[in-house]
């Protein structure tokens, strides 16, 4: 089973940062992994359909998703669909809810999800074949070759699902059982990695991946026609990275990247809509160990963003230049660390206010650590917010965030516990509201939100003997995310919890191993959410608890290994909805065979 | 008959009597419950949260009446409501259905399937006309069987409807009003209107008013052509008056107040204007800045009901004005309220 560290000990993060390392199976999407393990709320319309996440009660646009340090959020709407990111294409996934996540990228006001590739220089062929309920079939296949200085790794995925599960249609008089219509999903893609060691001090890493996703878009319950609503996504991502050790103290990382996203939307009654967005990026980062106790980092980033959609069919572009600087100090006795950083962004030659952060951690005892962070951040408007016709507003200001958090981490022989309290303020939140005169929906800096809460994480590992052990992970999040200023004509939302933002979420995972058998039971609790901004008592989705279970048998044959697993999702057959009137599947099954054929002796 | 049998029989009769009494009282209670102001709430598009609510002015309470009576939600985009033969026909546009309920207890009678229905009017002889988008015909509904019995090709998508002197006037999206002979159920004529035909309102003997909301550039929001209100005389078959308006809108609302011999109209902003049948326009009601009127309705006493959809994502509001134009009440309803109908 994949490793899982709820309270990361190895995260490469600044002082005070809170990071969760997520396990990465071979099948499924990042949305599946986050939904199962993190206690973050994943807004999902149906399996395989649009999925975004809300971190600490903020919007989906406030969580950056960074692939090898490149922000994948769409410049068009500041979101990213987590179902378009297959886990098989990543070697490491982590969530950083720390206040200084804002220094990671523009828009990471609430936090960041890190997806990294870490070349493991092995000669092997690996993959997984999976089949499941509702027409789910998945193949993941990879092969890596190590030629000494040169390492190549290829990965391929293909995933299809009908998602035609049954649900009770409570809009019809007799509440008949029906099957979800127009919900098919097809995804295929490949990734090619190359890592070349020029010499002992310099290496070059190249990664290109292409993924194509064709999805039918099912209607909400109560809607008669599907109109064959359909969306095709095509994505190219390319990065070339040079890593050079200029001396024993100075390290230089140069990156160039290109990302292209095409989204084609089809509806029987509408003209097709074509969206095309490209990002070109160049970045240099210097890490300089000024002394054994002080480390300085600085990066200069240039990004060109271009997009063309029906809303701005002539196309728009913008140039971003950002300078990030950070200094880390570790005390002589290693008990305390301090980190001070700032990101300065310039958009088309205009300065956006700086995003500074200050973090420190202090070892109260050898096993008890106190971390705190203060930060300010900005999110520049998306292209749609600025330019969409009608309603785009070029006068928009960046959203402003100020936040603070403090946490305690306890680590006692196999038992870890962390608690974090946080307070975020976001002002000038961009909102689309109907113009009272023209009735055209327009983007405005119309809202302020205060989000405060508490996070608890715990992790326990107990080894009974060499042949059986128990691991336990738990995470709970309490978030009050309140509108402190609202659109002038929507006073009923003032002081109310943001809609589709649960106050309580929790996740528990228990993993028991006996010899080569593994039993994993996961529980996810999502508190009730309001579906309207005014928090009307009748407009709520009830809380739900989902149980998932996996039984796996792992075996070795010579150098090779394999794992056969059976997974039961929604074990208790719970009827639930994440989005109003969007049914979700009842109990369903998956069977998978995972293998690693190792050629190294 | 043994004593045990007598006891059992007596007990059964008693039980039946009490259960019957309880049932009667519930029916009476429900009949009272559904009287009040019926509010048509469109709901958010593609969210299936449209509803039909009842507001009781006496107790100042509001509830989702259709859901209460039928233990299920209504559907997506509740477009309009019409009363015919003691039943309410609720047109649910994006659910492709017309829910038929009893006016008295709101219990579902049946559901009629039809593609993208919009409005429904009674044309007599137990027949109704149903307009719809995405189809060049209007449907004829048999009110005895509550089924679509025929369709009439009008060569346009259809929207607002009004009946005058055995003729149904059908607003289309192409600035034309199509005239349907109600007895023959056949197309008889058409009238070209000004740009942005939105509403067709019956003004009583021989006259109709057409609200044309002009033209707005979707991209810029700029007005390309101002709206017009036109008076049509059915005797002459001609438009007898065209009154230019000072602005344009996307939808617009208009109702006729017979006692004032005037129409009240709005182009989506916070101002309700009055136009006499002679074409004189004046400002009738100015709502607070920021309010955008989503729908106008009027009852037989001249009370005007103004709906405000707000952000389309929270409970909308209804403002009530008496015949003198004085606000007498306001209350929160469902999501995106568009019309009010008095259930007395």
Tab-separated table of C-alpha atoms in Angstrom, chain A residues 28-32 42-52 74 76-77 79-86 136 159-163 180-188 211-219 226-235 237 261-268 273 275 582:
chain	number	residue	atom	x	y	z
A	28	UNK	CA	-8.047	7.401	-10.150
A	29	UNK	CA	-7.598	11.130	-10.027
A	30	UNK	CA	-6.223	13.651	-7.590
A	31	UNK	CA	-9.858	14.429	-6.715
A	32	UNK	CA	-10.274	10.814	-5.518
A	42	UNK	CA	-14.190	18.146	-2.759
A	43	UNK	CA	-17.026	19.678	-4.757
A	44	UNK	CA	-17.927	17.021	-7.277
A	45	UNK	CA	-20.916	17.011	-9.619
A	46	UNK	CA	-20.660	13.271	-10.284
A	47	UNK	CA	-17.863	10.699	-10.646
A	48	UNK	CA	-15.410	11.868	-13.298
A	49	UNK	CA	-17.158	15.203	-13.638
A	50	UNK	CA	-15.917	18.638	-12.597
A	51	UNK	CA	-14.269	18.429	-9.157
A	52	UNK	CA	-12.714	21.290	-7.236
A	74	UNK	CA	-6.545	28.040	-15.390
A	76	UNK	CA	-9.439	31.754	-17.632
A	77	UNK	CA	-11.349	31.043	-14.422
A	79	UNK	CA	-9.905	26.884	-11.242
A	80	UNK	CA	-8.586	23.483	-12.054
A	81	UNK	CA	-10.591	20.325	-12.441
A	82	UNK	CA	-8.957	17.761	-10.161
A	83	UNK	CA	-10.525	14.924	-12.139
A	84	UNK	CA	-8.278	15.846	-15.061
A	85	UNK	CA	-5.163	14.966	-13.079
A	86	UNK	CA	-4.522	11.195	-13.060
A	136	UNK	CA	-15.200	1.452	-15.093
A	159	UNK	CA	-9.653	5.097	-18.310
A	160	UNK	CA	-13.275	4.713	-19.311
A	161	UNK	CA	-16.470	4.694	-17.293
A	162	UNK	CA	-20.167	4.788	-18.076
A	163	UNK	CA	-21.099	6.104	-14.617
A	180	UNK	CA	-27.827	8.490	-14.500
A	181	UNK	CA	-27.837	9.530	-18.143
A	182	UNK	CA	-25.188	11.143	-20.260
A	183	UNK	CA	-22.368	10.591	-17.799
A	184	UNK	CA	-19.727	8.690	-19.796
A	185	UNK	CA	-16.050	9.388	-19.214
A	186	UNK	CA	-13.030	8.601	-21.379
A	187	UNK	CA	-9.511	9.636	-20.556
A	188	UNK	CA	-6.232	8.674	-22.090
A	211	UNK	CA	-3.967	13.988	-21.733
A	212	UNK	CA	-7.321	13.929	-23.468
A	213	UNK	CA	-10.575	13.674	-21.563
A	214	UNK	CA	-13.986	13.310	-23.203
A	215	UNK	CA	-16.869	13.676	-20.829
A	216	UNK	CA	-20.611	13.693	-21.126
A	217	UNK	CA	-22.147	16.153	-18.699
A	218	UNK	CA	-25.151	14.682	-16.894
A	219	UNK	CA	-28.068	16.970	-16.067
A	226	UNK	CA	-29.501	16.078	-21.622
A	227	UNK	CA	-29.101	17.949	-24.924
A	228	UNK	CA	-26.030	15.731	-25.376
A	229	UNK	CA	-24.047	18.170	-23.270
A	230	UNK	CA	-20.436	17.204	-23.673
A	231	UNK	CA	-16.968	18.534	-22.956
A	232	UNK	CA	-13.609	17.556	-24.419
A	233	UNK	CA	-10.405	18.617	-22.696
A	234	UNK	CA	-6.994	18.442	-24.334
A	235	UNK	CA	-3.932	19.282	-22.310
A	237	UNK	CA	2.270	20.118	-20.354
A	261	UNK	CA	-5.334	23.685	-22.358
A	262	UNK	CA	-8.120	23.355	-24.866
A	263	UNK	CA	-11.683	22.921	-23.729
A	264	UNK	CA	-14.404	22.284	-26.283
A	265	UNK	CA	-18.003	22.389	-25.119
A	266	UNK	CA	-20.972	21.009	-27.024
A	267	UNK	CA	-24.728	21.309	-26.470
A	268	UNK	CA	-27.431	20.414	-28.969
A	273	UNK	CA	-17.711	26.827	-27.520
A	275	UNK	CA	-11.492	27.732	-25.304
A	582	UNK	CA	-26.741	15.644	-8.269
